[in-house]
mmCIF file of C-alpha atoms and ligand atoms in Angstrom:
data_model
loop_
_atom_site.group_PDB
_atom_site.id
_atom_site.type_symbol
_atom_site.label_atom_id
_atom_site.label_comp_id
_atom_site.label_asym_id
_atom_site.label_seq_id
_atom_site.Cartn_x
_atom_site.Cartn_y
_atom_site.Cartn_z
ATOM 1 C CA UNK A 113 -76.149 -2.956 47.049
ATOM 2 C CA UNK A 114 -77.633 -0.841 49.318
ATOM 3 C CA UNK A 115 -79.881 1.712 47.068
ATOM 4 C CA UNK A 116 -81.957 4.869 48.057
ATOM 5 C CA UNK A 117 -84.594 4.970 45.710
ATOM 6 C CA UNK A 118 -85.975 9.053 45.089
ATOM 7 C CA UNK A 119 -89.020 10.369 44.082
ATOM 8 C CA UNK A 120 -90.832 7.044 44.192
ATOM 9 C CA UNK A 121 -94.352 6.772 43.328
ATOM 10 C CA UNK A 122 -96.493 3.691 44.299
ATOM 11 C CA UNK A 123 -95.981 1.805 40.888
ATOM 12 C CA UNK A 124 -92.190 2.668 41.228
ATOM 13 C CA UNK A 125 -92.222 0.513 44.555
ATOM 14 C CA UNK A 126 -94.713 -2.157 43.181
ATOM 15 C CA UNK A 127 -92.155 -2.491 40.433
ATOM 16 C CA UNK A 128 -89.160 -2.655 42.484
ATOM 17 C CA UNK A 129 -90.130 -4.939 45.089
ATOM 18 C CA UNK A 130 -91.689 -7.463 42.554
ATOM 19 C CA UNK A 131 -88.211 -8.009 40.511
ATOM 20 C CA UNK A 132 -85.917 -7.319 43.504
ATOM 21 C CA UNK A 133 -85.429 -11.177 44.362
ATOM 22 C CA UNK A 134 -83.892 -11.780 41.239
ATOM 23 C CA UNK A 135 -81.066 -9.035 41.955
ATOM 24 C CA UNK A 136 -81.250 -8.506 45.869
ATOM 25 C CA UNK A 137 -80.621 -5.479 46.396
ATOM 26 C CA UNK A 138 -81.621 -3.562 49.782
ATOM 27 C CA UNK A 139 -83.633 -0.682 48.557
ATOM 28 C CA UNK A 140 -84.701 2.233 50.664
ATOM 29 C CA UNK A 141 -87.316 4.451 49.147
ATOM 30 C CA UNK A 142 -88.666 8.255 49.867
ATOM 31 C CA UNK A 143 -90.844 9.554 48.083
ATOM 32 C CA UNK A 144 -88.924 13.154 48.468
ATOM 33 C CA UNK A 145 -87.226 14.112 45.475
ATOM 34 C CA UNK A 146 -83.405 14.559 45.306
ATOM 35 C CA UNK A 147 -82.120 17.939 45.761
ATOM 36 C CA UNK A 148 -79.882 20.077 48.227
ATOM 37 C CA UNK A 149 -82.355 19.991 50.695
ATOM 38 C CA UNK A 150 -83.104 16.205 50.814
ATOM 39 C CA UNK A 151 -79.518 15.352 49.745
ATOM 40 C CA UNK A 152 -78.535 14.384 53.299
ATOM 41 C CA UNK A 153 -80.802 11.083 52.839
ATOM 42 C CA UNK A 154 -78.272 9.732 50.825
ATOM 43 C CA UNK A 155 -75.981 9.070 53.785
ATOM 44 C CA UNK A 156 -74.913 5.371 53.942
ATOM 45 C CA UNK A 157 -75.863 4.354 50.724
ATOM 46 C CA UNK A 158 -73.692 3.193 48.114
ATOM 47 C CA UNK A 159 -76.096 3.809 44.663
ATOM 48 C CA UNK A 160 -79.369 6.174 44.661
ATOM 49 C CA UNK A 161 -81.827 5.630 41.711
ATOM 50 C CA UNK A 162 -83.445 9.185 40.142
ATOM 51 C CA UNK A 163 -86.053 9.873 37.563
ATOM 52 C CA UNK A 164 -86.600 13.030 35.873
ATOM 53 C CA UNK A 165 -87.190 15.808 38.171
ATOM 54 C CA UNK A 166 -84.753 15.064 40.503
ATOM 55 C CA UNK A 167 -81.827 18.014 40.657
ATOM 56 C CA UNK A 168 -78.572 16.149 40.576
ATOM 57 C CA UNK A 169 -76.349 19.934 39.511
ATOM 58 C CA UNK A 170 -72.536 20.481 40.814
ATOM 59 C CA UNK A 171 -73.703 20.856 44.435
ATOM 60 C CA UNK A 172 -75.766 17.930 44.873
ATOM 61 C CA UNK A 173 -73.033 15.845 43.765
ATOM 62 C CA UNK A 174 -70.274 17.190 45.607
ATOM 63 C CA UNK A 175 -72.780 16.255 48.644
ATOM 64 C CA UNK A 176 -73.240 12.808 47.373
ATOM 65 C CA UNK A 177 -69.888 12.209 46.829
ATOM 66 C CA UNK A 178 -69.366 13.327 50.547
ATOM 67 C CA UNK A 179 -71.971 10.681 51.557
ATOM 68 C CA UNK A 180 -69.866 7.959 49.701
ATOM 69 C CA UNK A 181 -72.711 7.350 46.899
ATOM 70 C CA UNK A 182 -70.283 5.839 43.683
ATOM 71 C CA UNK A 183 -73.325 5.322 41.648
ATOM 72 C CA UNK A 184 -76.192 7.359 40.341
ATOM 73 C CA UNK A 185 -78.855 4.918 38.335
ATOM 74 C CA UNK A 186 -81.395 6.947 36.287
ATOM 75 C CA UNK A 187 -84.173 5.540 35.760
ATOM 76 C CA UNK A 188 -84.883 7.131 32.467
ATOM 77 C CA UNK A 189 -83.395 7.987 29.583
ATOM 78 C CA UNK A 190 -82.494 11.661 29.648
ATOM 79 C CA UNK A 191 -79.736 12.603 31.798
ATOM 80 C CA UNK A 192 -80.062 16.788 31.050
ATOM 81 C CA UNK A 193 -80.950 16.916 35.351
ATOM 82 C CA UNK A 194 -77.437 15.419 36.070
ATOM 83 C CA UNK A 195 -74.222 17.327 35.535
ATOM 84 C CA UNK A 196 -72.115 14.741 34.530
ATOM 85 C CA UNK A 197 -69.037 16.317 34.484
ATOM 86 C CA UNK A 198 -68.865 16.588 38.286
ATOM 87 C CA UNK A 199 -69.795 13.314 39.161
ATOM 88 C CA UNK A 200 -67.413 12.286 36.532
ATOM 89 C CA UNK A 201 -65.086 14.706 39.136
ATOM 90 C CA UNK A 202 -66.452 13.051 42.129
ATOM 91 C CA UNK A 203 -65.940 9.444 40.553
ATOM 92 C CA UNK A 204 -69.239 8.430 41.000
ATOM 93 C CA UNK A 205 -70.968 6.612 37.606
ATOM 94 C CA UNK A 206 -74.042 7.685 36.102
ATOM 95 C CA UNK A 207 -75.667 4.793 34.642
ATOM 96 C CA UNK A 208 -79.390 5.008 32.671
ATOM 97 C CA UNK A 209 -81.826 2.934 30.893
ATOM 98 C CA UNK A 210 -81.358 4.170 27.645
ATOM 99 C CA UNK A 211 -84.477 2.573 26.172
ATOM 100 C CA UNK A 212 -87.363 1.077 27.249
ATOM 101 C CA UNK A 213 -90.274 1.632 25.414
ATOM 102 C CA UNK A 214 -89.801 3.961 22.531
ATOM 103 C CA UNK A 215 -93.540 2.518 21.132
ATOM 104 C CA UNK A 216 -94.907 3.783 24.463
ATOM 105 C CA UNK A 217 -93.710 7.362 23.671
ATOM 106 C CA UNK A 218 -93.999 7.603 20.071
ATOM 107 C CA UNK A 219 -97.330 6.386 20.879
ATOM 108 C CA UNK A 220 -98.365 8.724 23.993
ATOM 109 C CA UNK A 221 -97.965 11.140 20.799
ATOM 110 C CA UNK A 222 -100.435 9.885 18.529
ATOM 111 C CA UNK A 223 -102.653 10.252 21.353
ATOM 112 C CA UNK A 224 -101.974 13.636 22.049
ATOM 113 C CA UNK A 225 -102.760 14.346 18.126
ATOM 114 C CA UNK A 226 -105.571 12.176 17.724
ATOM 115 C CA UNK A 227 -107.095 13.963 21.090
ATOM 116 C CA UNK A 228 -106.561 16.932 20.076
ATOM 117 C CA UNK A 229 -107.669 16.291 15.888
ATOM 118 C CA UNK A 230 -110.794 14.760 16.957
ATOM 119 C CA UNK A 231 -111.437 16.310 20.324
ATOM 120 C CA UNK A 232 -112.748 12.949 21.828
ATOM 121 C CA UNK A 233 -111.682 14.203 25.595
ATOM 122 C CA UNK A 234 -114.711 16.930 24.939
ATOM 123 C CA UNK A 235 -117.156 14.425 23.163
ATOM 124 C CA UNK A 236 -116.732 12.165 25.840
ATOM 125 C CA UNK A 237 -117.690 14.892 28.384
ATOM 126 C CA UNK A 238 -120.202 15.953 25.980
ATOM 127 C CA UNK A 239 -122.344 12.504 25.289
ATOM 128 C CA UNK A 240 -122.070 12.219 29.363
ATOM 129 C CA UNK A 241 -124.369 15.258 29.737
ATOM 130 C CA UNK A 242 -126.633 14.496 27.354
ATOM 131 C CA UNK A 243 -125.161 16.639 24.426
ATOM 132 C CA UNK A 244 -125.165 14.587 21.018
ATOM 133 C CA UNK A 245 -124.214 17.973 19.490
ATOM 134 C CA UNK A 246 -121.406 17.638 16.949
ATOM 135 C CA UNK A 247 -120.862 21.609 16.099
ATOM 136 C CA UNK A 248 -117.053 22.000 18.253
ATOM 137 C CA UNK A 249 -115.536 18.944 17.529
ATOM 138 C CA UNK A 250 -114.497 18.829 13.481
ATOM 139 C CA UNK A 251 -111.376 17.629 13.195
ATOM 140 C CA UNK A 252 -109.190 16.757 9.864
ATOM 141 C CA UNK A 253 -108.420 13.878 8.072
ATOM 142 C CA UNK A 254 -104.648 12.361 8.603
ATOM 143 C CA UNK A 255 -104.321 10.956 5.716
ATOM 144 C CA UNK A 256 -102.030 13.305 3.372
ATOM 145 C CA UNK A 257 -101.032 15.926 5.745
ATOM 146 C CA UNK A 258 -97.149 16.581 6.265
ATOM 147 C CA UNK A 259 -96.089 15.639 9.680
ATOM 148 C CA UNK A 260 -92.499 17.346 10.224
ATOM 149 C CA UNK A 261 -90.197 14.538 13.013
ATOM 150 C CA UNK A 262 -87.415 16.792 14.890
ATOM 151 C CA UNK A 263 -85.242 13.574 15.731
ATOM 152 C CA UNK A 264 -85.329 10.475 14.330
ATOM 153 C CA UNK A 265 -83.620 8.249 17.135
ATOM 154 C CA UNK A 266 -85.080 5.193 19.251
ATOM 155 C CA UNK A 267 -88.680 7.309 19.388
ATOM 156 C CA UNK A 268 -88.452 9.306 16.437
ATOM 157 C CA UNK A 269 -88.387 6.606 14.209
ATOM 158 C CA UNK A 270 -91.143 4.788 14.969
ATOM 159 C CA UNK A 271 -93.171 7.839 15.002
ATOM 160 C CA UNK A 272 -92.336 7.937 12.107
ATOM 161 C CA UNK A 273 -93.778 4.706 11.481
ATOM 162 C CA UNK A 274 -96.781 5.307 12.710
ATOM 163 C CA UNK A 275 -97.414 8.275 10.734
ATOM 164 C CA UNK A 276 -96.645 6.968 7.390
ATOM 165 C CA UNK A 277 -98.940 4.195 8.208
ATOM 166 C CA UNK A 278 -101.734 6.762 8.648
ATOM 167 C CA UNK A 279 -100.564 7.835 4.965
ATOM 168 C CA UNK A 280 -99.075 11.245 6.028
ATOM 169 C CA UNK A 281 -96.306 12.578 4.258
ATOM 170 C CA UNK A 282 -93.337 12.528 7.093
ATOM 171 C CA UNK A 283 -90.797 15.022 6.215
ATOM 172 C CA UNK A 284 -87.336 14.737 8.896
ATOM 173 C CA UNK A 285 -84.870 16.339 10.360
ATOM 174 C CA UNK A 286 -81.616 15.018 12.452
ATOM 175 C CA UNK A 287 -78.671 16.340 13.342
ATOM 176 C CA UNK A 288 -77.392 12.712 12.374
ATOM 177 C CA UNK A 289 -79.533 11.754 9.676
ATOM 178 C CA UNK A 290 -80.315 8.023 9.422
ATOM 179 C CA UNK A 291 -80.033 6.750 6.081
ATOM 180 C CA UNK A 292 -81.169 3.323 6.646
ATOM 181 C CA UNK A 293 -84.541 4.325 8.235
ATOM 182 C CA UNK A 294 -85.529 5.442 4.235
ATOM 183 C CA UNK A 295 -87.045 8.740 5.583
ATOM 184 C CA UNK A 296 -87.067 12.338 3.850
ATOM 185 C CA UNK A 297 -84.414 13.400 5.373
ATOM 186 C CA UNK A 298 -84.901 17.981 4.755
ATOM 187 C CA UNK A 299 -83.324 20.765 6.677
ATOM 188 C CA UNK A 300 -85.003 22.767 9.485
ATOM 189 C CA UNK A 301 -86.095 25.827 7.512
ATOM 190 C CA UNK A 302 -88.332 23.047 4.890
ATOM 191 C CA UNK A 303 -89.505 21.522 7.998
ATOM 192 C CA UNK A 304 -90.702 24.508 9.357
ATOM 193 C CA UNK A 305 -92.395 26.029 6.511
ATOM 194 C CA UNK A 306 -93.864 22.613 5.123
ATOM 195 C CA UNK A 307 -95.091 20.656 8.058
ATOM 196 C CA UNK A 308 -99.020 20.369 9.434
ATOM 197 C CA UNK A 309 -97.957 18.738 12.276
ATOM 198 C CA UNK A 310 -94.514 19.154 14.101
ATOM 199 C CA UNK A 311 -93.542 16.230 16.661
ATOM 200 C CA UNK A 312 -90.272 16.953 18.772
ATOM 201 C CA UNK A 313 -88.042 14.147 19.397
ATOM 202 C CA UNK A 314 -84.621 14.901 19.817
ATOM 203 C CA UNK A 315 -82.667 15.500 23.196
ATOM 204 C CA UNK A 316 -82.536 18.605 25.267
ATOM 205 C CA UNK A 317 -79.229 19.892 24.991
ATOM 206 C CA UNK A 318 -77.705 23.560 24.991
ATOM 207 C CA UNK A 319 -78.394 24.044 21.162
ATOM 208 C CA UNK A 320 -82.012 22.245 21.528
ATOM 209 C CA UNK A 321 -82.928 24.634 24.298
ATOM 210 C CA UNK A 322 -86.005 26.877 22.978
ATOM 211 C CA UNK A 323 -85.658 25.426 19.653
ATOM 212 C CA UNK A 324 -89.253 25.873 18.958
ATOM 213 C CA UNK A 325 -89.557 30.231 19.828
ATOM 214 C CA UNK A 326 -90.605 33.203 18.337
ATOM 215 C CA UNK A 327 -88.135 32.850 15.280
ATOM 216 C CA UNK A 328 -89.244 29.251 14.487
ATOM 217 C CA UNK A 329 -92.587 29.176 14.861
ATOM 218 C CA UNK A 330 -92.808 32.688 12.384
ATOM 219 C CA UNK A 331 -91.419 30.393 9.737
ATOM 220 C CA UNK A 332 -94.549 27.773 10.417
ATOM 221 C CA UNK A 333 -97.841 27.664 8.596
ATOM 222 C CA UNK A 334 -100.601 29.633 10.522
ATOM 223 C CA UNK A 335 -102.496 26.509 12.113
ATOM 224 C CA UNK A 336 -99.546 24.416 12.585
ATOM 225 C CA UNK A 337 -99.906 21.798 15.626
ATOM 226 C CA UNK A 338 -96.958 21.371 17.702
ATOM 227 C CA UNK A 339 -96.516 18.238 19.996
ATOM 228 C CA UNK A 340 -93.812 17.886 22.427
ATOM 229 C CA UNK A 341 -92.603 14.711 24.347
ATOM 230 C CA UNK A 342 -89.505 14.987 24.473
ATOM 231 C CA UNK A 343 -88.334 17.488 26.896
ATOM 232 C CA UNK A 344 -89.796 20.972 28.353
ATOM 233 C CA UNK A 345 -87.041 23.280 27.753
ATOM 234 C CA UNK A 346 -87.465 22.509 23.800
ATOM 235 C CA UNK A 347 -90.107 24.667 24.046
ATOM 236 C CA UNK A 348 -90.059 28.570 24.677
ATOM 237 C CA UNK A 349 -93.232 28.513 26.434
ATOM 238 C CA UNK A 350 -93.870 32.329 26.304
ATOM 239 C CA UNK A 351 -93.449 32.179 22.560
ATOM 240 C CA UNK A 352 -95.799 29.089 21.943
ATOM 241 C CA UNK A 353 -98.186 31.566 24.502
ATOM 242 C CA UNK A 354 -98.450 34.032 21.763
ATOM 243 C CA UNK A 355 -98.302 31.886 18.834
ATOM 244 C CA UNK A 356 -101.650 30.516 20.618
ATOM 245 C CA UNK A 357 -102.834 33.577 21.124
ATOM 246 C CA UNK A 358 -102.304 34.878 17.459
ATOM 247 C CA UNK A 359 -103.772 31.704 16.209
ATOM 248 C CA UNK A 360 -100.306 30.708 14.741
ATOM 249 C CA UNK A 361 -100.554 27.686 16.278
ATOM 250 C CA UNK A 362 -103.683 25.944 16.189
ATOM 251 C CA UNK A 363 -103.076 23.188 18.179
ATOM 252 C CA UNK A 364 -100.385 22.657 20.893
ATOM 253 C CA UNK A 365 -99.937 18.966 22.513
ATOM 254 C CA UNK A 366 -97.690 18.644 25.560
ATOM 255 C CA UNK A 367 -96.386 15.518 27.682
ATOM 256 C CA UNK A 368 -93.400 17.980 29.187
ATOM 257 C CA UNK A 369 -93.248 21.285 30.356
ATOM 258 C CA UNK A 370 -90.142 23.612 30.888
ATOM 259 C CA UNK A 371 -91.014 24.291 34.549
ATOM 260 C CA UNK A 372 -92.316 20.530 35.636
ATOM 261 C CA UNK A 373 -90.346 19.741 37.947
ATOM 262 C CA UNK A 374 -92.498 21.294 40.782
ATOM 263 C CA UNK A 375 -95.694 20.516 39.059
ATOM 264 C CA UNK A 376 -95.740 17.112 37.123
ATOM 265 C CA UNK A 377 -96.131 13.731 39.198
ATOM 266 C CA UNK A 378 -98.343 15.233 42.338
ATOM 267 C CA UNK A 379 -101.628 15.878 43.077
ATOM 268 C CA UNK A 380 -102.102 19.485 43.217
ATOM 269 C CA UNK A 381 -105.440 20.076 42.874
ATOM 270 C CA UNK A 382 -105.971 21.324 46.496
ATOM 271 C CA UNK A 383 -103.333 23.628 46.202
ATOM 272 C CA UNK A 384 -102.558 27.137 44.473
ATOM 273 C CA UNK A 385 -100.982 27.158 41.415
ATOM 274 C CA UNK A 386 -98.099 30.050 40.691
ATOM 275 C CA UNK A 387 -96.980 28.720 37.842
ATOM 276 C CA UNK A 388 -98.968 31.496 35.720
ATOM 277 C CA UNK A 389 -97.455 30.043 32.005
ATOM 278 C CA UNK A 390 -98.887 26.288 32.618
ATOM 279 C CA UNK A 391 -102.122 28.290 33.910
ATOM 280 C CA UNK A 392 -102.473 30.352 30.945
ATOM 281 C CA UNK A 393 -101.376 27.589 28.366
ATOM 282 C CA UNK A 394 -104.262 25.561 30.279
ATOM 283 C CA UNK A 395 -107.284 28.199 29.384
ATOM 284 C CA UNK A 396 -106.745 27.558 25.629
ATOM 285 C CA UNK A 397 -109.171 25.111 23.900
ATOM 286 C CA UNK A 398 -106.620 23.784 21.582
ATOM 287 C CA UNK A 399 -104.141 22.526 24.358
ATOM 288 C CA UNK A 400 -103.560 19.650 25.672
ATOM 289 C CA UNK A 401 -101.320 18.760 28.186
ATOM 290 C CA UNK A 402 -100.554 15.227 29.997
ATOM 291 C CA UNK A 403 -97.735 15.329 32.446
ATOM 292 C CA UNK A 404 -95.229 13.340 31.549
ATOM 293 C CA UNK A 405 -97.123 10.489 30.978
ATOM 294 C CA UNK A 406 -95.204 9.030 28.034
ATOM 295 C CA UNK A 407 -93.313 6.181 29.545
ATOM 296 C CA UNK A 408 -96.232 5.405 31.221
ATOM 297 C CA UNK A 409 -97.258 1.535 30.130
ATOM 298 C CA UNK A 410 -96.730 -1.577 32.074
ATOM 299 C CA UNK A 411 -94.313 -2.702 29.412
ATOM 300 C CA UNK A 412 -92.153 0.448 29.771
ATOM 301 C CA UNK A 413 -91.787 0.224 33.912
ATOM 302 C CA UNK A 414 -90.959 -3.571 33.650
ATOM 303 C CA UNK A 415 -88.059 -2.736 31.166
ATOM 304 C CA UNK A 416 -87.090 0.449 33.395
ATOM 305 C CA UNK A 417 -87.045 -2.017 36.540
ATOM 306 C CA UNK A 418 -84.856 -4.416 35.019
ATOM 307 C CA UNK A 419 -82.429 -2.337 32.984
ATOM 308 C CA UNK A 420 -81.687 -0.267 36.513
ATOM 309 C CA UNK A 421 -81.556 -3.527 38.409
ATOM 310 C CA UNK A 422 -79.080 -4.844 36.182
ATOM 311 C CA UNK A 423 -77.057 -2.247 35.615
ATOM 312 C CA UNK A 424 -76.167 -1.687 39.228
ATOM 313 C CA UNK A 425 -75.478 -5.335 39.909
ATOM 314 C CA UNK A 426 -73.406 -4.885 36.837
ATOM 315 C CA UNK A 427 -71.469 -2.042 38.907
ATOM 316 C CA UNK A 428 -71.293 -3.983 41.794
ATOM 317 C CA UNK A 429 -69.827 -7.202 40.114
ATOM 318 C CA UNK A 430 -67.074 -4.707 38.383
ATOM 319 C CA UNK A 431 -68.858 -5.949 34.636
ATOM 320 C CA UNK A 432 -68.496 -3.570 31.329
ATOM 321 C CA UNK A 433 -71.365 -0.932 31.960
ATOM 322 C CA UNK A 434 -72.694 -1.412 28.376
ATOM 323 C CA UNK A 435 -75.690 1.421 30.064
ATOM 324 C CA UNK A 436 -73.079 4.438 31.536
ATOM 325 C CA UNK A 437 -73.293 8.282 30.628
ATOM 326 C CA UNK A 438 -69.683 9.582 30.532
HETATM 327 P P1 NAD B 743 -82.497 9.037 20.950
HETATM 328 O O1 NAD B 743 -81.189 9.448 21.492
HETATM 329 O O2 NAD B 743 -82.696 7.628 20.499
HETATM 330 O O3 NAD B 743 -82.862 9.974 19.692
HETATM 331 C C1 NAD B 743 -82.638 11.351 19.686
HETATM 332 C C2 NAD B 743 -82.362 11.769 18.256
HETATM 333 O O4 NAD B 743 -82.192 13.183 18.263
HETATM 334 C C3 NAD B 743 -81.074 11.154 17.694
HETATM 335 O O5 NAD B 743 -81.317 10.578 16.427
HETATM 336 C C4 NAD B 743 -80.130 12.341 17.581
HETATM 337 O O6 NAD B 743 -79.236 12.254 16.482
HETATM 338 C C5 NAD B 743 -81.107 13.484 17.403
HETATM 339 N N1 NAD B 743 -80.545 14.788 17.708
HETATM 340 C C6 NAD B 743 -79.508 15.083 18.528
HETATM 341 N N2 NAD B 743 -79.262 16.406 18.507
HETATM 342 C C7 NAD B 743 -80.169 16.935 17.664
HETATM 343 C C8 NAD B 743 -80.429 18.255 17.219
HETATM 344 N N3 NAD B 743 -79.697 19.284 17.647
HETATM 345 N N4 NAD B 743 -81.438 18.447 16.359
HETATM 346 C C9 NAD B 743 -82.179 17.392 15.895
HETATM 347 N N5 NAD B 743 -81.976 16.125 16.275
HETATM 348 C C10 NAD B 743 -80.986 15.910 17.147
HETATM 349 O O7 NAD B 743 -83.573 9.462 22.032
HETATM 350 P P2 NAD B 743 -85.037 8.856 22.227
HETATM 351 O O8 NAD B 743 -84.965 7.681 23.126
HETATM 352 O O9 NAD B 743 -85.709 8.738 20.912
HETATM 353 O O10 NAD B 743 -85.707 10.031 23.092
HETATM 354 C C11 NAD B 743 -86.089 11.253 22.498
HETATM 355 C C12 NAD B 743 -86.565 12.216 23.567
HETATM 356 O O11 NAD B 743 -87.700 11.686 24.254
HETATM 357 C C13 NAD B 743 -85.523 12.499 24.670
HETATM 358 O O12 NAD B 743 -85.527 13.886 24.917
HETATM 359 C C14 NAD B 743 -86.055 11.813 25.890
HETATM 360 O O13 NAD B 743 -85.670 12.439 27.059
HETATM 361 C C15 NAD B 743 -87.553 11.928 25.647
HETATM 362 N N6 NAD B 743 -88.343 10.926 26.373
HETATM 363 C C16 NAD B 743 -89.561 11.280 26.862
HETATM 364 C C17 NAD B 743 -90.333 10.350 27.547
HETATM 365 C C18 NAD B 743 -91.697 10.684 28.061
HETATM 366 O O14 NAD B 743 -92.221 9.970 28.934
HETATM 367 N N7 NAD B 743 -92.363 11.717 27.564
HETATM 368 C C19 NAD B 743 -89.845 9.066 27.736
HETATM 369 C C20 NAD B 743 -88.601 8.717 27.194
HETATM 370 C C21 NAD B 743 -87.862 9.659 26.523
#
């Protein structure tokens, strides 16, 4: 099929072009992302691949459906950044890779809380320039503290995992509990109030949105850490803003940000900012944020290359979409 590939990066292409042959495909890539003012590129092509930035709302797909696209392929797993319902409308399928490396994320995670426990990003700066000094970087042991999981799915869980095997006390929440996973399962509120450590990993969706805000975080213990890699929006990054500011929260970990989309994945550091919230979250010592790094491991992009490849040759060959988003 002939595929327009968005928002492509070099290891996107690298990826691509080295499992192609086994699928043969004719992909196109531009490194624009998709929106109404690049949707025009789509002319001609029958499928366009998307990650997570790109804007595929009502308009966008009433234009791709005008071009004669019948097949969006996500290369992710969220779909929040596609309104389904109209390409649903328009006919076209939305297909996504639903999981590729949940270890990659769950373990981006631990990274952010490790990094920010025992500050290694400033001790490595430190030892650099000659400063053996230790007074700055204390951290806290691990071992006992209450680590609160806000979805327990593909990435949840084995956070989960991991953090028991540190020999923290992991306390859940789901909207679907999973009783075979042999986890606390205890409501929001006990979350909330209990929890050290708070790790988001449930979907954006309408009742997600701002889940962690002014109310929430009130009912958290004065120190708590927050880390977020799920989704932005979770967030209500005023709120977390004054929780830092009031010392609520003591540590904040992000590897998504509500307003990414025209920051994350480019190299702005020639250019001027306006973003004034990732600015300001940015001056505070106890922050940390990665952008959207996650996914990020050789292991994850091979299974991302793969599952896209082979769902659109499933398409194409008229096969049972085991991957689609209706
Ligand atoms: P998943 O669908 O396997 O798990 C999500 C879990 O959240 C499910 O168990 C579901 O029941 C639960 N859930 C649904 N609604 C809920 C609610 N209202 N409150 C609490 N829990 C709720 O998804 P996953 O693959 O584990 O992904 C989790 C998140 O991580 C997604 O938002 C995804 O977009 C994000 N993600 C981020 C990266 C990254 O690079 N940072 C990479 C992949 C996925």
């Amino acid at each position: 099929m002939r595929i327009a590939v968005f928002s492509t990066k070099g290891f996107d292409k690298r990826y691509f072009e080295e499992f192609n042959p086994q699928y043969n495909h004719e992909l196109v890539f531009f490194e624009a992302p998709l929106n109404l003012n690049t949707v025009n590129l789509s002319a001609g092509f029958e499928g366009i691949c998307v990650f997570v930035n790109d804007v595929l709302d009502k308009e966008v797909v009433n234009e791709l459906a005008k071009n004669g696209v019948k097949i969006i392929a996500l290369r992710c797993a969220g779909f929040n950044n596609v309104d389904i319902q109209a390409a649903t409308g328009k006919n076209i399928t939305v297909v996504r890779v639903p999981s590729y490396s949940p270890q990659a994320v769950a373990e981006h995670a631990l990274a952010l809380i490790m990094t920010l426990n025992r500050k290694t990003h400033k001790a490595y700066n430190r030892v650099r320039d000659g400063n053996f000094a230790l007074d700055g970087l204390l951290g806290f042991d691990m071992y006992g503290k209450k680590v609160g999981v806000i979805g327990t799915g593909h990435i949840g869980s084995i956070f989960c995992r991991i953090m028991a095997g540190l020999g923290c006390e992991v306390l859940a929440y789901d909207k679907f509990p999973n009783q075979d996973l042999g986890l606390t399962y205890v409501s929001l509120d006990e979350l909330y109030t209990s929890s050290d450590i708070i790790s988001l990993h449930c979907p954006l969706l309408p009742e997600t949105n701002h889940l962690i805000n002014e109310m929430s975080l009130a009912q958290m213990k004065d120190g708590v850490m927050i880390i977020n890699t799920s989704r932005g929006a979770l967030i209500d990054s005023k709120a977390v803003i004054k929780g830092l500011k009031s010392k609520k929260v003591g540590y904040l970990g992000i590897d998504v940000y509500e307003q990414e989309s025209d920051l994350f994945f480019q190299d702005l550091s020639e250019s001027i900012i306006e973003d004034d919230q990732i600015m300001r979250l940015l001056t505070f010592p106890n922050v940390i944020v990665t952008s959207h790094q996650g996914f990020f491991t050789k292991e994850a992009l091979e299974e991302i290359t793969k599952t896209t490849f082979e769902n659109i040759t499933a398409f194409e060959k008229g096969e049972t979409l085991v991957n689609q988003v209706k």
